[in-house]
Amino acid sequence: MNIVAREMRANLKSLTIWCGAMILLIGMGMVQYPAVAGAGQGVAELIGQLPEGMQGILELNRMDVTTIAGYYGAFAPYFLLLGGIYASMLGAAIIAKEQLDKTADFLFVKPVDRSRVITAKLAAVLVNLVVFNLTTLLTSLFFVARYNFGPSISQQIGYLMMALFLLQVMFAAIGVGTSGMIKNPHKAGPVAATLFLAMFLLSAAIELYPKIDFLQYLTPFRYFPIAPVMQGTFEPRFVVLAIVVSVVFAALAYGAFQKRDLLA
Amino acid sequence: MNICRREIQMNLPAMLYWTVGMVLGLLFFMLMFPATSQNAAVLNQITGQFSPELIRALGLQALDLSTVLGYYSYVFIYILLVGAIYALKSSLSSLSEEIRARTADFLLSKPVGRPVIAAAKAASVSTLILLQNIIYIPLAFIITRLTSGQDFNIQVFLLINLTMLLVQLFFLALGLLLAVIIKRIRNVLPIALGTVFAFWVVQMLNQTLADSALAYLTPFAWFDLAGIIASGGYQAKYLFTNMILVIAVATLAGFIYQRRDMPAV
């Protein structure tokens, strides 16, 4: 318990900055909504004027940014992006930093065995992510409510936050897992960052060229497509995959740190 | 001079590693060009009838993905992102390294003034970034030429690629400033990734909203690639914004570094 509290305090500053960034992003985005909503006809109407064959293609994966749900949904990829960076960096550093700061011998000579230390640190990561998500959720609800004069979209926002949380847990687990597998603590962050960037670029490539979508299992950014998720449709295989990956990588971290030779 | 040389030596492998990543990323994207350009040509016929408002509302591209340069620009934005992260990370790490590694008192007690040290470090990162561009651009040209099998306007191609150097210079200066104003930097990457992606997200907002005031806020908006392809040049107001900010931010960082309290071991 002490370790969790201590980790919370140590990570409070970065958590505050990240939450602040999310509030700023959501606020900045939503403030612009009235201008977009007021601009001309609704997209649905414009699409309605097109030949039928085309309507289908366009409506499938595009969102109408003149409605509040579509507008909010257009930001969602950036929440996922920023949330993902935060989670993977947090995960990569949480255990490796003891070695970096040369405090590993201090911590691990305490009468607490290693697996409990790791459990406490993972718990701290989870609490941080929950706070991050709650902040994003509440800020979203607040700003959306301010500019929404139509039906409430709180439920859609809720579904999106579930996707965000799953994704963050997964990225954090990948971060912790890689920091366990990489012996050199200086390399833990860079490797996690490389993985993150590679996944991000891969998801961009799949978007550009859908024929390679068999690779989508490799990039968490493709697990929860925004439009269906906001309607509450999660693909079971991706939810399962996200949970399995999280558990496997967390287990890897336990295994690796249990045996690691911590040089004093 | 010694400091600069040592910094370059130390950071050369990391630079090569990032550059290889950028080139491989580009290769991966460009291999998809032949297939994508055909789809894009079909899509162009459809979207050609749309009004500009509809195109914006649907989030469709201003870039024409059926042409080599249009497709390259679309892909280049991601390469630019990686390059920007590299620039910010390098300068942030270079100037804060001594405090993290607890070698600040060792370096600062040498008979070299702080301005010289700061300048040497900034020069070393600039050199590395310049080298990175010198390696990247010819390789990018070869890759683009071979995967597309088409001729394209080399001058415009160069203009597109040089925006990376300009954007990188901004992030280099910003990295120096962050290095001197953040009290204790434990880990460089979260700051680098967070900052660059924050600017990137502002650019994505800017694209959706097409707000010209927002465009000044993010270096990714300064060089509109679709505009460069159309006009064959940069927009002067953003080019000046870029240069002035680079000089101002770097100078400010230098002043703060001069008076900064350096923790000894």
Coordinates of N, CA and C in Angstrom, one line a residue, chain A residues 77-225:
Chain A
P77 N -9.7 9.9 -32.3 CA -8.3 9.3 -32.6 C -7.2 10.0 -31.8
Y78 N -7.4 11.3 -31.6 CA -6.3 12.0 -30.9 C -6.3 11.7 -29.4
F79 N -7.5 11.4 -28.8 CA -7.5 11.0 -27.4 C -6.7 9.7 -27.3
L80 N -7.0 8.8 -28.3 CA -6.4 7.5 -28.2 C -4.9 7.6 -28.4
L81 N -4.5 8.5 -29.3 CA -3.1 8.7 -29.5 C -2.4 9.2 -28.3
L82 N -2.9 10.3 -27.7 CA -2.3 10.9 -26.5 C -2.4 10.0 -25.3
G83 N -3.5 9.3 -25.1 CA -3.7 8.4 -24.0 C -2.7 7.2 -24.2
G84 N -2.5 6.8 -25.4 CA -1.6 5.7 -25.7 C -0.2 6.1 -25.3
I85 N 0.3 7.2 -25.7 CA 1.6 7.7 -25.4 C 1.8 7.7 -23.9
Y86 N 0.8 8.3 -23.2 CA 0.9 8.5 -21.8 C 1.0 7.1 -21.1
A87 N 0.2 6.2 -21.5 CA 0.1 4.8 -20.9 C 1.4 4.1 -21.2
S88 N 1.9 4.1 -22.4 CA 3.1 3.3 -22.7 C 4.3 3.9 -22.1
M89 N 4.4 5.2 -22.0 CA 5.6 5.8 -21.3 C 5.6 5.5 -19.8
L90 N 4.4 5.6 -19.2 CA 4.2 5.3 -17.8 C 4.6 3.9 -17.5
G91 N 4.1 3.0 -18.3 CA 4.4 1.6 -18.1 C 5.8 1.3 -18.3
A92 N 6.5 1.9 -19.3 CA 7.9 1.6 -19.6 C 8.8 2.1 -18.4
A93 N 8.4 3.2 -17.7 CA 9.2 3.8 -16.8 C 9.0 3.2 -15.3
I94 N 7.8 2.7 -15.1 CA 7.4 2.5 -13.7 C 8.4 1.6 -12.9
I95 N 8.9 0.6 -13.5 CA 9.8 -0.3 -12.8 C 11.2 0.0 -13.2
A96 N 11.5 0.3 -14.5 CA 12.8 0.6 -15.0 C 13.4 1.8 -14.3
K97 N 12.6 2.7 -13.8 CA 13.2 4.0 -13.2 C 13.9 3.7 -11.9
E98 N 13.6 2.6 -11.2 CA 14.3 2.3 -10.0 C 15.8 2.1 -10.3
Q99 N 16.0 1.4 -11.5 CA 17.4 1.1 -11.9 C 18.1 2.4 -12.4
L100 N 17.3 3.2 -13.1 CA 17.8 4.4 -13.7 C 18.2 5.4 -12.6
D101 N 17.4 5.5 -11.6 CA 17.7 6.4 -10.5 C 18.6 5.8 -9.4
K102 N 19.0 4.6 -9.7 CA 19.8 3.9 -8.8 C 19.2 3.7 -7.4
T103 N 17.9 3.5 -7.4 CA 17.2 3.3 -6.1 C 16.7 1.9 -6.0
A104 N 17.1 1.0 -7.0 CA 16.6 -0.3 -7.0 C 17.0 -1.1 -5.7
D105 N 18.3 -0.9 -5.3 CA 18.8 -1.6 -4.1 C 18.0 -1.1 -2.9
F106 N 17.7 0.2 -2.9 CA 17.0 0.7 -1.7 C 15.6 0.1 -1.6
L107 N 14.9 0.0 -2.7 CA 13.6 -0.5 -2.7 C 13.5 -2.0 -2.5
F108 N 14.4 -2.7 -3.1 CA 14.3 -4.2 -3.1 C 14.9 -4.8 -1.8
V109 N 15.6 -4.0 -1.0 CA 16.0 -4.6 0.3 C 14.9 -4.4 1.4
K110 N 13.9 -3.7 1.0 CA 12.8 -3.6 2.0 C 12.1 -5.0 2.2
P111 N 11.5 -5.2 3.3 CA 10.9 -6.5 3.6 C 9.6 -6.7 2.8
V112 N 9.7 -6.5 1.5 CA 8.5 -6.7 0.7 C 9.1 -7.5 -0.5
D113 N 8.5 -8.6 -0.9 CA 9.2 -9.3 -2.0 C 8.9 -8.7 -3.3
R114 N 9.6 -9.1 -4.3 CA 9.6 -8.4 -5.6 C 8.2 -8.5 -6.2
S115 N 7.6 -9.6 -6.2 CA 6.3 -9.7 -6.9 C 5.3 -8.7 -6.3
R116 N 5.4 -8.5 -4.9 CA 4.5 -7.5 -4.4 C 4.8 -6.1 -4.8
V117 N 6.1 -5.8 -4.9 CA 6.5 -4.5 -5.4 C 5.9 -4.3 -6.8
I118 N 6.1 -5.3 -7.6 CA 5.6 -5.1 -9.0 C 4.1 -5.0 -9.0
T119 N 3.4 -5.8 -8.2 CA 1.9 -5.7 -8.1 C 1.5 -4.2 -7.7
A120 N 2.2 -3.7 -6.7 CA 1.9 -2.4 -6.2 C 2.1 -1.3 -7.3
K121 N 3.2 -1.5 -8.1 CA 3.5 -0.6 -9.2 C 2.5 -0.7 -10.3
L122 N 2.1 -1.9 -10.6 CA 1.0 -2.1 -11.6 C -0.3 -1.4 -11.2
A123 N -0.6 -1.6 -9.9 CA -1.8 -1.0 -9.3 C -1.7 0.5 -9.5
A124 N -0.5 1.1 -9.2 CA -0.4 2.5 -9.3 C -0.6 3.0 -10.7
V125 N -0.1 2.2 -11.7 CA -0.3 2.5 -13.1 C -1.8 2.5 -13.4
L126 N -2.5 1.5 -12.9 CA -3.9 1.4 -13.2 C -4.7 2.6 -12.6
V127 N -4.3 3.0 -11.4 CA -5.0 4.1 -10.7 C -4.8 5.4 -11.5
N128 N -3.5 5.6 -12.0 CA -3.2 6.7 -12.8 C -4.1 6.8 -14.1
L129 N -4.2 5.6 -14.7 CA -5.0 5.5 -15.9 C -6.4 5.8 -15.7
V130 N -7.0 5.3 -14.5 CA -8.4 5.6 -14.2 C -8.6 7.1 -14.0
V131 N -7.6 7.7 -13.3 CA -7.8 9.2 -13.1 C -7.8 9.9 -14.5
F132 N -6.8 9.5 -15.3 CA -6.7 10.1 -16.7 C -8.0 9.9 -17.4
N133 N -8.6 8.7 -17.4 CA -9.9 8.4 -18.1 C -11.0 9.2 -17.5
L134 N -11.1 9.3 -16.2 CA -12.2 10.0 -15.5 C -12.1 11.5 -15.9
T135 N -10.9 12.0 -15.9 CA -10.7 13.4 -16.3 C -11.2 13.6 -17.7
T136 N -10.8 12.7 -18.6 CA -11.2 12.9 -20.0 C -12.7 12.8 -20.1
L137 N -13.3 11.8 -19.4 CA -14.7 11.6 -19.5 C -15.5 12.8 -19.0
L138 N -15.1 13.3 -17.8 CA -15.9 14.4 -17.2 C -15.7 15.7 -18.0
T139 N -14.5 15.9 -18.5 CA -14.3 17.1 -19.4 C -15.1 17.0 -20.6
S140 N -15.1 15.8 -21.2 CA -15.9 15.6 -22.4 C -17.4 15.9 -22.2
L141 N -17.9 15.2 -21.1 CA -19.3 15.4 -20.8 C -19.6 16.9 -20.6
F142 N -18.7 17.6 -19.9 CA -19.0 19.0 -19.6 C -19.0 19.8 -20.8
F143 N -18.0 19.7 -21.7 CA -17.9 20.6 -22.9 C -18.9 20.2 -23.9
V144 N -19.2 18.9 -24.0 CA -20.2 18.5 -25.0 C -21.6 19.0 -24.6
A145 N -21.9 18.9 -23.3 CA -23.2 19.4 -22.8 C -23.4 20.9 -23.0
R146 N -22.2 21.6 -22.9 CA -22.3 23.0 -23.1 C -22.8 23.4 -24.6
Y147 N -22.3 22.6 -25.5 CA -22.6 23.0 -26.9 C -23.7 22.1 -27.6
N148 N -24.2 21.1 -26.8 CA -25.1 20.2 -27.4 C -26.5 20.6 -27.1
F149 N -27.3 20.9 -28.2 CA -28.7 21.3 -28.0 C -29.6 20.2 -28.5
G150 N -29.0 19.1 -29.0 CA -29.8 18.0 -29.5 C -29.9 16.9 -28.4
P151 N -30.2 15.7 -28.8 CA -30.3 14.6 -27.8 C -28.9 14.3 -27.2
S152 N -28.9 13.9 -25.9 CA -27.6 13.6 -25.2 C -26.8 12.5 -25.9
I153 N -25.5 12.7 -25.9 CA -24.6 11.7 -26.4 C -23.7 11.1 -25.4
S154 N -24.1 11.2 -24.1 CA -23.3 10.8 -23.0 C -23.0 9.3 -23.1
Q155 N -24.0 8.5 -23.6 CA -23.7 7.1 -23.7 C -22.6 6.8 -24.7
Q156 N -22.7 7.5 -25.8 CA -21.6 7.3 -26.9 C -20.3 7.6 -26.3
I157 N -20.2 8.7 -25.5 CA -18.9 9.1 -25.0 C -18.4 8.1 -24.0
G158 N -19.4 7.5 -23.3 CA -19.0 6.4 -22.3 C -18.4 5.2 -23.0
Y159 N -19.0 4.8 -24.2 CA -18.4 3.7 -24.9 C -17.0 4.0 -25.4
L160 N -16.8 5.2 -25.8 CA -15.5 5.7 -26.3 C -14.5 5.6 -25.2
M161 N -14.9 6.0 -24.0 CA -14.0 6.0 -22.9 C -13.6 4.5 -22.5
M162 N -14.6 3.6 -22.7 CA -14.2 2.2 -22.5 C -13.1 1.7 -23.4
A163 N -13.2 2.1 -24.7 CA -12.2 1.8 -25.7 C -10.9 2.4 -25.3
L164 N -10.9 3.7 -24.8 CA -9.7 4.4 -24.4 C -9.0 3.7 -23.3
F165 N -9.8 3.3 -22.3 CA -9.3 2.6 -21.1 C -8.6 1.3 -21.5
L166 N -9.4 0.5 -22.3 CA -8.8 -0.8 -22.7 C -7.5 -0.6 -23.4
L167 N -7.5 0.3 -24.3 CA -6.3 0.6 -25.1 C -5.1 1.1 -24.2
Q168 N -5.4 1.9 -23.3 CA -4.4 2.4 -22.4 C -3.8 1.3 -21.5
V169 N -4.7 0.4 -21.0 CA -4.2 -0.7 -20.2 C -3.3 -1.6 -21.0
M170 N -3.7 -1.7 -22.3 CA -2.9 -2.6 -23.2 C -1.5 -1.9 -23.4
F171 N -1.5 -0.6 -23.7 CA -0.2 0.1 -24.0 C 0.7 0.1 -22.7
A172 N 0.0 0.3 -21.6 CA 0.8 0.3 -20.3 C 1.4 -1.1 -20.1
A173 N 0.6 -2.2 -20.3 CA 1.2 -3.5 -20.2 C 2.3 -3.8 -21.1
I174 N 2.1 -3.3 -22.4 CA 3.2 -3.5 -23.4 C 4.5 -2.8 -22.9
G175 N 4.3 -1.6 -22.3 CA 5.4 -0.8 -21.8 C 6.1 -1.6 -20.7
V176 N 5.4 -2.0 -19.7 CA 6.0 -2.7 -18.6 C 6.6 -4.0 -19.1
G177 N 5.9 -4.7 -19.9 CA 6.5 -6.0 -20.5 C 7.8 -5.8 -21.2
T178 N 7.9 -4.8 -22.1 CA 9.1 -4.6 -22.8 C 10.2 -4.1 -21.8
S179 N 9.9 -3.3 -20.8 CA 10.9 -2.9 -19.9 C 11.4 -4.1 -19.1
G180 N 10.6 -5.1 -19.0 CA 11.1 -6.4 -18.3 C 12.0 -7.2 -19.2
M181 N 11.6 -7.2 -20.5 CA 12.4 -8.0 -21.5 C 13.7 -7.4 -21.8
I182 N 13.8 -6.0 -21.8 CA 15.0 -5.4 -22.2 C 15.9 -5.3 -20.9
K183 N 17.0 -5.8 -21.0 CA 17.9 -5.8 -19.8 C 18.4 -4.4 -19.4
N184 N 18.7 -3.6 -20.4 CA 19.3 -2.3 -20.1 C 18.2 -1.3 -19.9
P185 N 18.1 -0.8 -18.6 CA 17.0 0.1 -18.3 C 17.0 1.4 -19.1
H186 N 18.1 1.8 -19.6 CA 18.2 3.0 -20.5 C 17.4 2.8 -21.8
K187 N 17.3 1.5 -22.2 CA 16.7 1.2 -23.5 C 15.2 1.0 -23.4
A188 N 14.7 0.8 -22.1 CA 13.3 0.5 -22.0 C 12.3 1.5 -22.6
G189 N 12.6 2.8 -22.3 CA 11.7 3.9 -22.9 C 11.8 3.9 -24.4
P190 N 13.1 4.0 -25.0 CA 13.2 4.0 -26.4 C 12.5 2.9 -27.1
V191 N 12.7 1.7 -26.6 CA 12.0 0.5 -27.2 C 10.5 0.6 -27.2
A192 N 10.0 1.0 -26.1 CA 8.5 1.2 -26.0 C 8.0 2.3 -27.0
A193 N 8.8 3.3 -27.1 CA 8.5 4.4 -28.0 C 8.5 4.0 -29.4
T194 N 9.6 3.2 -29.8 CA 9.7 2.7 -31.1 C 8.5 1.8 -31.5
L195 N 8.1 0.9 -30.6 CA 7.0 0.0 -30.8 C 5.7 0.9 -31.0
F196 N 5.6 1.9 -30.2 CA 4.4 2.8 -30.3 C 4.3 3.5 -31.6
L197 N 5.5 4.1 -32.0 CA 5.5 4.8 -33.3 C 5.2 3.8 -34.5
A198 N 5.8 2.6 -34.4 CA 5.6 1.6 -35.5 C 4.2 1.2 -35.6
M199 N 3.5 1.0 -34.4 CA 2.1 0.7 -34.4 C 1.3 1.8 -35.0
F200 N 1.6 3.1 -34.7 CA 0.9 4.2 -35.2 C 1.0 4.3 -36.7
L201 N 2.3 4.2 -37.2 CA 2.5 4.3 -38.6 C 1.8 3.1 -39.4
L202 N 1.8 1.9 -38.7 CA 1.1 0.8 -39.4 C -0.4 1.1 -39.5
S203 N -1.0 1.7 -38.5 CA -2.4 1.9 -38.6 C -2.7 3.0 -39.7
A204 N -1.7 3.9 -39.8 CA -1.9 4.9 -40.9 C -1.8 4.2 -42.3
A205 N -0.9 3.3 -42.4 CA -0.7 2.6 -43.6 C -1.9 1.7 -44.0
I206 N -2.5 1.1 -43.0 CA -3.7 0.3 -43.2 C -4.8 1.2 -43.7
E207 N -4.9 2.4 -43.1 CA -6.0 3.3 -43.5 C -5.8 3.7 -45.0
L208 N -4.6 3.8 -45.4 CA -4.3 4.2 -46.8 C -4.5 3.1 -47.7
Y209 N -4.2 1.9 -47.3 CA -4.3 0.7 -48.2 C -4.9 -0.4 -47.5
P210 N -6.3 -0.5 -47.5 CA -7.0 -1.4 -46.7 C -6.7 -2.9 -47.0
K211 N -6.1 -3.2 -48.1 CA -5.8 -4.6 -48.5 C -4.9 -5.3 -47.5
I212 N -4.1 -4.5 -46.8 CA -3.2 -5.1 -45.8 C -3.8 -5.2 -44.4
D213 N -5.1 -5.2 -44.3 CA -5.7 -5.1 -43.0 C -5.6 -6.4 -42.2
F214 N -4.9 -7.5 -42.8 CA -4.6 -8.6 -41.9 C -3.6 -8.3 -40.9
L215 N -2.9 -7.1 -41.1 CA -1.9 -6.7 -40.2 C -2.5 -5.9 -39.0
Q216 N -3.8 -5.7 -39.1 CA -4.4 -4.9 -38.0 C -4.3 -5.5 -36.6
Y217 N -4.1 -6.8 -36.5 CA -4.0 -7.4 -35.2 C -2.7 -6.9 -34.5
L218 N -1.8 -6.4 -35.3 CA -0.5 -5.9 -34.7 C -0.6 -4.5 -34.2
T219 N -1.6 -3.7 -34.5 CA -1.7 -2.4 -34.1 C -3.0 -2.1 -33.3
P220 N -2.9 -1.8 -32.0 CA -4.0 -1.6 -31.2 C -4.9 -0.4 -31.7
F221 N -4.3 0.5 -32.5 CA -5.1 1.6 -33.0 C -6.2 1.2 -33.9
R222 N -6.1 -0.1 -34.4 CA -7.2 -0.5 -35.3 C -8.2 -1.4 -34.5
Y223 N -8.0 -1.6 -33.3 CA -8.9 -2.6 -32.5 C -10.3 -2.0 -32.3
F224 N -10.3 -0.7 -32.1 CA -11.6 -0.1 -31.8 C -11.9 1.1 -32.7
P225 N -12.5 0.8 -33.9 CA -12.8 1.8 -34.8 C -13.9 2.7 -34.2

